[in-house]
XYZ file of C-alpha atoms in Angstrom:
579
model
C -95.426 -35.328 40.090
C -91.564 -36.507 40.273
C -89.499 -36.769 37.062
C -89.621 -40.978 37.474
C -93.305 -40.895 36.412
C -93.514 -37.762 34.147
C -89.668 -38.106 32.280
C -88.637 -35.536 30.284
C -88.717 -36.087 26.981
C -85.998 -35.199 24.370
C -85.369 -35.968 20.218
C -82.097 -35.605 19.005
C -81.617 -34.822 15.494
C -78.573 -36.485 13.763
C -76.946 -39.656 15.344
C -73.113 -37.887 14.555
C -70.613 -38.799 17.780
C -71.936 -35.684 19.435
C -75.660 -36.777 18.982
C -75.349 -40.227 20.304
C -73.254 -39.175 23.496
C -75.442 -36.363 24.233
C -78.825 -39.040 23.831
C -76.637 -41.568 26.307
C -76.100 -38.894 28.640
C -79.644 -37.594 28.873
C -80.922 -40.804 28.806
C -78.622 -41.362 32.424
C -80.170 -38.521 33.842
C -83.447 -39.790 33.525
C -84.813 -38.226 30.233
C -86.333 -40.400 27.483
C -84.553 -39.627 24.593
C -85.486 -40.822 21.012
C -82.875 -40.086 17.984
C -83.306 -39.403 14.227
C -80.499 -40.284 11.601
C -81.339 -39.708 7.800
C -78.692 -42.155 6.900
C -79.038 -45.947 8.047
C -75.965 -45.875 9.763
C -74.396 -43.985 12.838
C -71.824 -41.873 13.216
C -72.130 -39.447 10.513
C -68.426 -38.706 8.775
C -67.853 -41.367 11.624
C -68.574 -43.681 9.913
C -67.304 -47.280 7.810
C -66.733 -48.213 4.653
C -66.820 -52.136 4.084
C -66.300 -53.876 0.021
C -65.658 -57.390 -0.466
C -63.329 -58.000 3.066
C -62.003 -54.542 3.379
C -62.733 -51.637 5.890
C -61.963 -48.344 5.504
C -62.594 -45.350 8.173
C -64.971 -42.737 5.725
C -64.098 -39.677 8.139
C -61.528 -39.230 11.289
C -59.236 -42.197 11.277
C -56.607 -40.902 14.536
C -57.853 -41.221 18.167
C -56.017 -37.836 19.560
C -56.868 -36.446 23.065
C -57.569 -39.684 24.644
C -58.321 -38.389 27.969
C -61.554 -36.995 26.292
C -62.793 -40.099 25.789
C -62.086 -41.699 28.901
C -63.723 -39.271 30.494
C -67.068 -39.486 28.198
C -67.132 -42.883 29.116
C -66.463 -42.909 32.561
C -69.182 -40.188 33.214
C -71.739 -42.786 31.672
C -70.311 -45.947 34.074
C -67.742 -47.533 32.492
C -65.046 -47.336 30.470
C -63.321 -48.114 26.786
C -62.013 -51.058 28.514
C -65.064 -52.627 29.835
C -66.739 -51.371 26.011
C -64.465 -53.886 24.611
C -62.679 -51.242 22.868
C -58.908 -51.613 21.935
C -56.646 -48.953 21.516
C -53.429 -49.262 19.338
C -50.978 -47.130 19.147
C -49.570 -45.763 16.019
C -45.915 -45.698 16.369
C -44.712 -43.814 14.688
C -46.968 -41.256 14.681
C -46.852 -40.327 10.891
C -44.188 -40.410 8.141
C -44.056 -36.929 6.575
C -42.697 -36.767 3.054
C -41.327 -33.936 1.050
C -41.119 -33.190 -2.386
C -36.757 -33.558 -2.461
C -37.234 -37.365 -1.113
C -36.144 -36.479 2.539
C -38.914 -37.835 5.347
C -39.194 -36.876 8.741
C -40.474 -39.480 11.590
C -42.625 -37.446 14.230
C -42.961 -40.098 17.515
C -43.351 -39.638 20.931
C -40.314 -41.669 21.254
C -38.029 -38.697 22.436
C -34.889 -40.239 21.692
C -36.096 -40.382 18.096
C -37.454 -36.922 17.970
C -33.603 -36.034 18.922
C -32.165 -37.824 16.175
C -34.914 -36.157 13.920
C -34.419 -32.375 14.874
C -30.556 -32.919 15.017
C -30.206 -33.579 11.421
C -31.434 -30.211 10.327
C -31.197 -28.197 13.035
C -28.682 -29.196 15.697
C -28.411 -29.811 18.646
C -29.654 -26.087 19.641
C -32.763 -27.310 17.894
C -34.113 -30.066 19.968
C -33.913 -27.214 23.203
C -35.810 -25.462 20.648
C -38.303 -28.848 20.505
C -38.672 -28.772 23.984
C -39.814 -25.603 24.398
C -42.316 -25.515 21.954
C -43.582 -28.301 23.741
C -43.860 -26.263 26.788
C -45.518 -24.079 25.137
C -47.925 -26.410 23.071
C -48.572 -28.129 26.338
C -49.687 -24.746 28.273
C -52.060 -24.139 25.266
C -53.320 -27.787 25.720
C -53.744 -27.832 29.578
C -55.719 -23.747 29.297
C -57.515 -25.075 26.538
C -58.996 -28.422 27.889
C -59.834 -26.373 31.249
C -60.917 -22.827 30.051
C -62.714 -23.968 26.638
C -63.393 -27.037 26.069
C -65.119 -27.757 29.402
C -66.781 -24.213 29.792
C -69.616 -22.666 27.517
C -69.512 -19.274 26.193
C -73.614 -18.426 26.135
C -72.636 -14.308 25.290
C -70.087 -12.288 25.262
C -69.791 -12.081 28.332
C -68.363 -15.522 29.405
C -64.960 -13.852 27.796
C -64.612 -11.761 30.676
C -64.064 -14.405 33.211
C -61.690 -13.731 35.240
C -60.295 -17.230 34.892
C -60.293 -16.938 31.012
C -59.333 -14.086 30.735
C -55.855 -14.188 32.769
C -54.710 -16.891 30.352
C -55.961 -15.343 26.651
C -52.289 -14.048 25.798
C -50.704 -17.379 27.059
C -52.957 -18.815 24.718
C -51.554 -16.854 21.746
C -54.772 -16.299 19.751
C -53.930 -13.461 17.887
C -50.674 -15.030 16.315
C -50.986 -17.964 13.773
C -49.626 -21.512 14.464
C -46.989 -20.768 11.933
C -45.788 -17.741 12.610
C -45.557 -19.531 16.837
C -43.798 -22.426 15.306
C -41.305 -20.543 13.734
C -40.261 -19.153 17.017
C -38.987 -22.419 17.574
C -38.112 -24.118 14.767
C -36.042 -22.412 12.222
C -35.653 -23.979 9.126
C -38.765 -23.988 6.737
C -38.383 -28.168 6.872
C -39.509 -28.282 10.508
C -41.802 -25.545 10.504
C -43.506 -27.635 7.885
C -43.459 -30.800 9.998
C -45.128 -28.727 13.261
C -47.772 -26.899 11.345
C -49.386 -28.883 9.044
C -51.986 -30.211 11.556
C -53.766 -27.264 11.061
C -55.546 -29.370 8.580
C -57.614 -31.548 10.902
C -59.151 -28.076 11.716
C -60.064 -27.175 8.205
C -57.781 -24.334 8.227
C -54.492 -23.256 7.049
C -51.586 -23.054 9.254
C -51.006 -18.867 8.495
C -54.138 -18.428 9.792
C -54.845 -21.103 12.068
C -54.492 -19.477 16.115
C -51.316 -20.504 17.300
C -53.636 -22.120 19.896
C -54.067 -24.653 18.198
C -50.306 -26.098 18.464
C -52.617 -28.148 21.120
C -52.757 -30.205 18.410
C -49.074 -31.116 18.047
C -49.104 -31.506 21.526
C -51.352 -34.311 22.483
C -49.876 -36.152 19.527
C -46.438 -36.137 21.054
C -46.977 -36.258 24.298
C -49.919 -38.676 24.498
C -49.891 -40.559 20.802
C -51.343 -41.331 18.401
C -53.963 -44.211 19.089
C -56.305 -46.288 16.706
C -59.457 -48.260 17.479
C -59.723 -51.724 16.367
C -62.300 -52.844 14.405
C -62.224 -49.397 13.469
C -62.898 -45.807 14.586
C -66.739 -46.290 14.378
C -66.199 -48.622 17.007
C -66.078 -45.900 19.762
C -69.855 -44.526 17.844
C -71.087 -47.915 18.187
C -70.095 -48.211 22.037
C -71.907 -45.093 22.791
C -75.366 -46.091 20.885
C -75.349 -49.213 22.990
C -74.586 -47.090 26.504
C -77.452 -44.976 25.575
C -79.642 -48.013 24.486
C -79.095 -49.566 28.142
C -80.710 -46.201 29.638
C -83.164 -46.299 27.660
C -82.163 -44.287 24.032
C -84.570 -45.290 20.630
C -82.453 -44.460 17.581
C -84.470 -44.053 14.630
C -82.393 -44.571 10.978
C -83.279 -43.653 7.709
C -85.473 -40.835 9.110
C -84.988 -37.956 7.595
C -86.486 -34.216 9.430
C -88.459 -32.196 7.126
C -88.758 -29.032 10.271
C -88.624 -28.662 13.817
C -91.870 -27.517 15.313
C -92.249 -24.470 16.909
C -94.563 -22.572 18.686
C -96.092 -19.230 20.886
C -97.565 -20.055 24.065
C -100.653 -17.260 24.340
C -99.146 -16.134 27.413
C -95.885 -15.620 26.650
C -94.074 -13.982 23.832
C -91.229 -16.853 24.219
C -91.665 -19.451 20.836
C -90.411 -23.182 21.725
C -89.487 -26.014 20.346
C -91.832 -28.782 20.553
C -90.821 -31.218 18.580
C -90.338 -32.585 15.071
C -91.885 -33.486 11.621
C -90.545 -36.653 9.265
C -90.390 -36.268 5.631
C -92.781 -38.400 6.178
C -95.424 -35.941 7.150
C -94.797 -37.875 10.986
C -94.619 -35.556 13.892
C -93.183 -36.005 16.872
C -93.303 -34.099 20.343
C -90.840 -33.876 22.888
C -89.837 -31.168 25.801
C -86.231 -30.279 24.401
C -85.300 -30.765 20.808
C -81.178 -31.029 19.819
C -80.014 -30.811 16.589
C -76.920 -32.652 15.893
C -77.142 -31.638 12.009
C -75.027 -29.763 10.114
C -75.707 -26.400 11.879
C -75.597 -24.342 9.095
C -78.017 -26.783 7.109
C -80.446 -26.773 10.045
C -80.933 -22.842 9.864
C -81.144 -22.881 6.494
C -83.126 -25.796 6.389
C -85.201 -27.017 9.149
C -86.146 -24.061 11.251
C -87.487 -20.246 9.441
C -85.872 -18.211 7.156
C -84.136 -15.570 9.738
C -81.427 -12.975 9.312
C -78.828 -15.577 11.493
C -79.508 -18.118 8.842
C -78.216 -15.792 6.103
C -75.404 -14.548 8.358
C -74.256 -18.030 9.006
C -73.833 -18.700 5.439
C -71.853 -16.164 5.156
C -69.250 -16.797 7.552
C -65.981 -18.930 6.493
C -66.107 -22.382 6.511
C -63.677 -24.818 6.533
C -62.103 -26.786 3.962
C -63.698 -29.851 1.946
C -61.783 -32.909 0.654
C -61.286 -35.297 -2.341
C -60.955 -38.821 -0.024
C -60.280 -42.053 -2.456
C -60.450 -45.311 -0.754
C -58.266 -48.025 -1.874
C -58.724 -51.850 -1.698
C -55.195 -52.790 -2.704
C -54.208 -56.320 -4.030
C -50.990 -56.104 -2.096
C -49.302 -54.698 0.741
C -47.042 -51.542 0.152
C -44.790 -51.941 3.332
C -43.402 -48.520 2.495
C -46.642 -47.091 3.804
C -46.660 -46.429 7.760
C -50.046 -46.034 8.959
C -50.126 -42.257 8.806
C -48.205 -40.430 6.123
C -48.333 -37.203 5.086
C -46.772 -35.776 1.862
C -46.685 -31.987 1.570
C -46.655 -29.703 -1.632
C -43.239 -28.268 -2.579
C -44.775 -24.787 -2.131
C -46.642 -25.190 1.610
C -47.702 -21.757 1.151
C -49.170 -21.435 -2.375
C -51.245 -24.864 -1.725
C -52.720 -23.354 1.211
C -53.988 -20.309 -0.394
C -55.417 -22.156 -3.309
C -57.647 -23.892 -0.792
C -58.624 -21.004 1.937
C -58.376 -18.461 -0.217
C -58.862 -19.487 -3.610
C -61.332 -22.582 -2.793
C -59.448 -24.631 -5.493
C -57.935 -28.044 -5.778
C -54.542 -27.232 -5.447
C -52.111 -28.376 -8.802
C -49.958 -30.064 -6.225
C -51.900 -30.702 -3.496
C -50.480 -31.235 0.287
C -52.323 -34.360 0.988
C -52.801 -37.430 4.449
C -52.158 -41.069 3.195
C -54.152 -43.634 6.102
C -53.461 -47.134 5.735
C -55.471 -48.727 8.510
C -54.064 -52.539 7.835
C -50.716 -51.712 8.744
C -52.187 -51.032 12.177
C -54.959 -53.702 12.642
C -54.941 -56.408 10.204
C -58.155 -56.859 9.885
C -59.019 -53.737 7.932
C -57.952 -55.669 4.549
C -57.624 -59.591 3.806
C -54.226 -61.021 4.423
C -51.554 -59.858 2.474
C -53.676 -56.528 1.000
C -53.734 -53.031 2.538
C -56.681 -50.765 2.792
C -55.407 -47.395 1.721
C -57.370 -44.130 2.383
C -56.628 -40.598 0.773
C -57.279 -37.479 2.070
C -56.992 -34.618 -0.389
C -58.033 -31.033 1.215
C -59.855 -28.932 -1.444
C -61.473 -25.686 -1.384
C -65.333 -26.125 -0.233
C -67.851 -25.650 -2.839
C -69.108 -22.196 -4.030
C -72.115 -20.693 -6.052
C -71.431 -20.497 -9.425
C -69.208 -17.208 -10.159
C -67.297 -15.888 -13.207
C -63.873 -17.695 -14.201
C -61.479 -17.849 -11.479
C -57.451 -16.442 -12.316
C -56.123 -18.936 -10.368
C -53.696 -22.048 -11.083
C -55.480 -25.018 -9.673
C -58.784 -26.489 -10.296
C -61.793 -24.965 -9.761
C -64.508 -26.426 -7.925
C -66.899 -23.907 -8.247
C -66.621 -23.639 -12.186
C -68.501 -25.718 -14.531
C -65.478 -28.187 -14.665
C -66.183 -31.588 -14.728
C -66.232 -33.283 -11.268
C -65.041 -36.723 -13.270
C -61.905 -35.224 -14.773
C -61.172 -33.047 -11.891
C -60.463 -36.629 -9.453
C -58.624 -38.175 -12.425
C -56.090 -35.108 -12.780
C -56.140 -35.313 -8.684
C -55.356 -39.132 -8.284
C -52.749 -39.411 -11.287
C -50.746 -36.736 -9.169
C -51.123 -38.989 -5.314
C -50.322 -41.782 -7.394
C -46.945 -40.683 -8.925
C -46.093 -38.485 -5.945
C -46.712 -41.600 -3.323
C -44.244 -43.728 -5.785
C -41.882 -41.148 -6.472
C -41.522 -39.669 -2.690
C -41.619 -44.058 -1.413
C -40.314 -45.925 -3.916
C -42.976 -48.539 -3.818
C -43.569 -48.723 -7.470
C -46.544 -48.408 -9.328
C -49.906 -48.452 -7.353
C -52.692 -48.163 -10.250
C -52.460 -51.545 -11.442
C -53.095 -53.164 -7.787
C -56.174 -51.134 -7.043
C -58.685 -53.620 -6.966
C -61.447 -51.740 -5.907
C -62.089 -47.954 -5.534
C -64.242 -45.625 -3.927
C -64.533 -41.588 -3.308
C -65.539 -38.989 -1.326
C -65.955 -35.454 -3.181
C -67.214 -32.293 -1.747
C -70.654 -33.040 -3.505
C -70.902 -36.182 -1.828
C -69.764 -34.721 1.778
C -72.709 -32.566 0.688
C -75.194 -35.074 -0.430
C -74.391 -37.873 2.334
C -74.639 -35.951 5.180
C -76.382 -32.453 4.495
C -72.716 -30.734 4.972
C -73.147 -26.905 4.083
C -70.955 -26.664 0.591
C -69.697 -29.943 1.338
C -66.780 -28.741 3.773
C -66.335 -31.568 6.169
C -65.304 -29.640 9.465
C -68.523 -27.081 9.776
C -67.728 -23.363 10.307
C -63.903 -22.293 10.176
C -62.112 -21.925 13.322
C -60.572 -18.606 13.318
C -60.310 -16.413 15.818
C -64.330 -14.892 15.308
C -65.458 -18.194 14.880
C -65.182 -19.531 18.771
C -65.488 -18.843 21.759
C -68.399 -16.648 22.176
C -68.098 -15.879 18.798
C -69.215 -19.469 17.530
C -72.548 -20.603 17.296
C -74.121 -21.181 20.615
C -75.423 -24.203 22.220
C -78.752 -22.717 22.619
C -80.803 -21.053 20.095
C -81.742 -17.270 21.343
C -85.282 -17.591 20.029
C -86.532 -20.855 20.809
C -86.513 -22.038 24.521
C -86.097 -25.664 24.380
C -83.972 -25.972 20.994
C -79.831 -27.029 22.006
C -77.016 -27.352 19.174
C -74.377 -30.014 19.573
C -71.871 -30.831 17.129
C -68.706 -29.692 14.504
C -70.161 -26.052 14.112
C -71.259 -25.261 17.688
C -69.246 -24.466 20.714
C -66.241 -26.098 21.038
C -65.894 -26.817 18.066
C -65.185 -29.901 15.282
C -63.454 -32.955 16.080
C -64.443 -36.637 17.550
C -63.101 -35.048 21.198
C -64.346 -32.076 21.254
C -67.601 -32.892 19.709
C -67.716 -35.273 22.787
C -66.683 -32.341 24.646
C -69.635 -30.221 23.646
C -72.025 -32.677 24.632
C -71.040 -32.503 28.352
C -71.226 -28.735 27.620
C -74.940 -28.947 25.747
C -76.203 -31.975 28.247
C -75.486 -29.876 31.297
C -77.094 -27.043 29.833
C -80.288 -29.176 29.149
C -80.428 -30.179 32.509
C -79.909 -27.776 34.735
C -82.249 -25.880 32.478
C -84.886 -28.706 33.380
C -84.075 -28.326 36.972
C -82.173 -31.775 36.999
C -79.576 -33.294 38.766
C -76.247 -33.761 36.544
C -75.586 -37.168 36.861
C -72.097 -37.192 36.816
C -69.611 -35.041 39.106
C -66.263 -33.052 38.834
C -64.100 -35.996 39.150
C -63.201 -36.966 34.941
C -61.456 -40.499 35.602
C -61.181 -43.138 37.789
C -58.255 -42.140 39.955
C -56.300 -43.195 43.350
C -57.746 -41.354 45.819
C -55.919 -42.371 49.320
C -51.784 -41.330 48.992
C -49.724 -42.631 51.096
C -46.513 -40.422 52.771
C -44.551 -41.066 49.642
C -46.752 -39.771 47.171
C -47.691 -36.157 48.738
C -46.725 -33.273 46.538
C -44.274 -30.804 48.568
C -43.716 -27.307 47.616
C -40.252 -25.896 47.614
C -39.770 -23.207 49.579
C -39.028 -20.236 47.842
C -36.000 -19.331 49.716
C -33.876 -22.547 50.754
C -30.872 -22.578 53.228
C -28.343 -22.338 50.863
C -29.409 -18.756 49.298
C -30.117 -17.713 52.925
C -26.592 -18.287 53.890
C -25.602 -16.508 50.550
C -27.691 -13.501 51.324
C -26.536 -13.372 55.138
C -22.332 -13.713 53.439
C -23.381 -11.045 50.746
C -24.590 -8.738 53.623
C -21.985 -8.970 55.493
C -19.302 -8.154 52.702
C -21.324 -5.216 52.294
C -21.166 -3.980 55.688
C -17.553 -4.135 55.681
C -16.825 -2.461 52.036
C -19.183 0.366 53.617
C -17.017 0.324 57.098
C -19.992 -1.048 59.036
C -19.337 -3.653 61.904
C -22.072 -6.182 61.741
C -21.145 -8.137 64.734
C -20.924 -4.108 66.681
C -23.320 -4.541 69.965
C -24.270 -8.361 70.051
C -22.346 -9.227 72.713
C -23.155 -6.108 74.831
C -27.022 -7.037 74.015
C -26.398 -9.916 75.411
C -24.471 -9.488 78.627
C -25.580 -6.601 79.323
C-alpha cells in the first residue's frame, strides 16, 4: 500500500511554538497529524494577554535570530511576508539602566554604539567592541551550523569531526562573563554585554561564553517585534498546518501516553494517548511538546530517568506583572533593562540561592511604544519581568538575604515587597514620576502560576538549565531510548529553549520522525529563498596568498642576501643562455 492511502498517523502533545511547527511540518510530508493543548489557547508561554483594549505578550516578547524563522516558514511554502506578518524593529534595541542614573543605549546603529563605548572606555574600547563581535559572531555562525541544525542522539555525535574542530572556538568551558571581560574592561560594559544570559535562565558567571550568540544577533541583525503581537507568528503556523491537514484539539488535557510490548519483540512503543477524559487515542508516532520534565514525571512510568531529570538544574522562574497604564510614560523605550547595583550578589540569590533577590535585576517591555495597538490611544501596556529563583520542596529556613520562595512566606506579600521596589526603581532610575496611581488594571505571573498554567516543572519558565552538561548530547534527547515511536520537541530537549530554537528543534525532531518512517523530507538544504544565477560582478574571488608585490619583496630581500653573503646572483645567466 503507498503512504497516500495508508498516512501515517501522528498526535502531538502540547500546541507550544515547537508543537505546532513540528504538526505543520509532518502534516507537509504527508502524515495526519492531530494536536492536544490543555489550555484553550496556543502557544503555550507564547501566548496573549488581552483586558479591556490592551494586549500584553504573557511570555517572549523580542523576535531575535530572524533567519530562524524565515527559514521555518519557507520550508513549509511561504513566508512571514505572504503570513501577513509584520516585523518592526526595535530601535534602539534596549535602554539599560543602572542604579547611579547613568543609561547605556545598545543599537545596531554603529555610529551610536561608538559614541556609547567611548564614554567609558575610549576610543581603545570600541576596537575592543569590534572584536567581541568577531568573536560573538564566530560563536553564532558554529552554533547555527554545528548545533542548532544537527542532533546529538549519544555521545557520540560529539565526536564529529566537524564539531569537534570548532568546540574551543566555541569557548564552552569559559563563562560569558569571564569572555566579555576580555573585551570590555570596565564592570559598566561588562554589565551591558552579559546580562542576556537571562533569556537562557541562567546567570552570566555560569552561562558558556557560547552563548555571547546572543549579543550577537541582537547587534548585528536587531531586535524585531511582531505586530499584533508575538503570538502572531504561533497563530501563522496553526493555520500552515491546518491547510495540510493538522486537527488541533484545545482544552484537552493527557492523562498518559499508551504504551505497549509487541509479543515478538522486546521493543515497548508508543501507541497513542488517553484524555483525562478516559478518551484514547491511537496514532503511529506520539510527540510530546510538554514540559519534558512534567511528561516523565507525569504521563509516561515511574523510571530512574524521571527521577534523574528532576534532579538536574533548571532554569530560573519569574515574577511578570502586566500593566494597563492610564497614560503613556514616554521615558520608557520598548525594551529596558534596569540592573541591581550588585550584578553579582542578585545572580547568586537566584541560581544559587533560588530567592527573589532584595534588589532584583529586572526587563521592563512596553509593547505600545512599538505598535500602537497593544494599548488604547494615549495608554501604554507595560510588562515586567522579574527573574526569581524556581520553586523548591519545602526545606528548613534559608540564611540568605532575599525572599524565599520555597519557605512558607506568603506568595501575596512576597509580589507587594517585589513591585514597590520596580516601581520606585523605574521612577527613580527615569524620572517619569509616580506609576502606582495610573495602573488601571493589573495582572501577574508567579512561579506557581508558570506552574499551574502550563505544567512547568517548579514553575521555571525556560525548562532544564543550559550549562555545559545540559546540551549537546548531554540534554534530553529527541527520542525516548525505550519507546520506539515516542519524539520530544520543545524548551528542555535538544537544542534547547527559545521561540528559534524551539523552531529549530522541530526541523531536528520532524526529520528524525521521518526518515525513521522511511519518508521523504519534504523540504531540502536550501533555508531561504535566494538568487541563484550571478552574474560576472557578483562571483566571489579568492586572493591569492602570495600577490606581486610580496613576490617582488621576497625576490629584493634575496638578493640583498646574496650580496651581504658575497654571492653573485646574476653569476652564470648569461653564459646559460648563450652558451
Amino acid at each position: 500500500m503507498s503512504e497516500k492511502s495508508h498516512p501515517k498517523t501522528a498526535i502531538i502533545v502540547g500546541a507550544g511554538v515547537g508543537g505546532v511547527a513540528t504538526a505543520a511540518r509532518l502534516a507537509k510530508a504527508g502524515v495526519k497529524v492531530t494536536v492536544f493543548e490543555k489550555n484553550d489557547f496556543t502557544g503555550g508561554r507564547c501566548s496573549i494577554i488581552h483586558k479591556d483594549g490592551y494586549r500584553f505578550d504573557q511570555g517572549p516578547s523580542l523576535l531575535l535570530l530572524p533567519d530562524l524563522f524565515r527559514e521555518a516558514f519557507y520550508d513549509l511554502d511561504t513566508s512571514l511576508e505572504a503570513e501577513g506578518i509584520d516585523l518592526l524593529k526595535c530601535e534602539p534595541n534596549y535602554n539599560v539602566w543602572f542604579d547611579d542614573g547613568e543609561s547605556f543605549k545598545l543599537s545596531t546603529d554603529v555610529a551610536q554604539m561608538k559614541m556609547e563605548i567611548e564614554k567609558w572606555e575610549g576610543k581603545d574600547g570600541f576596537e575592543r567592541y569590534l572584536s567581541f563581535l568577531q568573536e560573538a559572531h564566530r560563536h553564532y555562525e558554529l552554533s547555527v551550523t554545528h548545533v542548532l541544525k544537527k542532533n546529538f542522539t549519544s555521545l557520540l555525535s560529539m565526536l564529529r569531526p566537524s564539531f569537534l574542530a570548532h568546540v574551543l572556538t566555541l569557548h564552552p568551558f569559559e563563562s560569558i562573563y569571564s569572555r566579555a571581560s576580555k573585551y570590555f574592561w570596565t564592570e559598566r560594559l561588562r554589565r551591558v554585554f552579559t546580562f542576556g544570559s537571562m533569556y537562557m535562565g541562567m546567570s552570566p558567571f555560569d552561562a558558556p561564553g557560547t552563548y555571547s550568540l546572543l549579543q550577537y544577533t541582537e547587534l548585528a541583525e536587531g531586535i524585531w517585534y511582531p505586530k499584533g503581537g508575538f503570538h502572531s507568528i504561533v497563530a501563522a503556523l496553526v493555520r500552515i498546518g491546518q491547510r495540510f491537514g493538522v486537527t488541533y484539539r484545545l482544552s484537552s488535557s493527557i492523562a498518559s501516553i499508551n504504551l505497549t510490548t509487541p509479543n515478538f519483540s522486546n521493543n515497548r512503543c508508543a501507541t497513542g494517548v488517553t484524555l483525562i477524559t478516559g478518551e484514547s487515542m491511537s496514532a503511529d508516532v506520539v510527540i510530546i511538546n510538554a514540559d519534558l520534565v512534567y511528561a516523565y514525571n507525569n504521563l509516561l512510568p515511574h523510571s530512574s530517568t524521571a527521577t534523574s531529570l528532576s534532579k538536574r538544574s533548571a532554569s530560573c522562574s519569574s515574577l511578570s506583572f502586566y500593566w494597563a497604564m492610564d497614560r503613556t510614560v514616554p521615558e520608557l523605550t520598548t525594551h529596558n533593562i534596569f540592573l541591581a547595583q550588585h550584578y553579582r550578589e542578585s545572580f547568586d540569590d537566584i541560581f544559587k540561592k533560588q530567592l527573589i533577590p532584595s534588589q532584583p535585576s529586572f526587563y521592563v517591555n512596553v509593547p505600545s511604544r512599538i505598535d500602537p495597538s497593544a494599548a488604547p490611544e494615549g495608554k501604554d501596556s507595560i510588562v515586567i519581568l522579574v527573574p526569581v529563583g524556581h520553586l523548591l520542596e519545602p526545606q528548613s529556613t534559608n540564611d540568605g538575604q532575599g525572599l524565599d520562595p520555597k519557605s512558607s512566606q506568603d506568595w501575596d506579600a512576597m509580589i507587594s515587597t517585589a513591585r514597590s521596589t520596580i516601581l520606585s526603581t523605574i521612577s527613580a532610575r527615569t524620572g517619569c514620576g509616580p506609576l502606582a496611581p495610573s495602573i488601571a488594571h493589573e495582572t501577574i505571573n508567579t512561579p506557581l502560576t508558570w506552574r499551574e498554567t502550563f505544567n512547568l516543572d517548579k514553575g521555571a519558565i525556560l525548562g532544564l538549565s543550559h550549562s555545559f552538561f545540559n546540551v549537546l548530547s548531554f540534554r534530553p534527547r529527541t527520542k525516548h531510548a525505550d519507546y520506539a515511536g515516542l519524539y520530544f520537541v520543545g524548551a528542555s530537549t535538544h537544542p534547547g529553549t527559545g521561540v528559534p530554537i524551539c523552531l529549530a528543534g522541530s526541523k531536528v525532531t520532524s526529520e528524525q520522525i521521518l526518515a525513521d518512517c522511511g519518508m521523504s523530507i519534504p523540504w531540502g538544504m536550501q533555508t531561504t529563498a535566494r538568487k541563484t544565477e550571478t552574474t560576472e560582478i557578483d562571483k566571489m574571488h579568492v586572493r591569492p596568498l602570495v600577490s606581486n608585490f610580496h613576490i617582488g619583496i621576497m625576490v629584493l630581500v634575496l638578493m640583498i642576501l646574496s650580496l651581504v653573503l658575497g654571492l653573485n646572483p646574476l653569476e652564470g645567466i648569461g653564459e646559460g643562455v648563450w652558451r
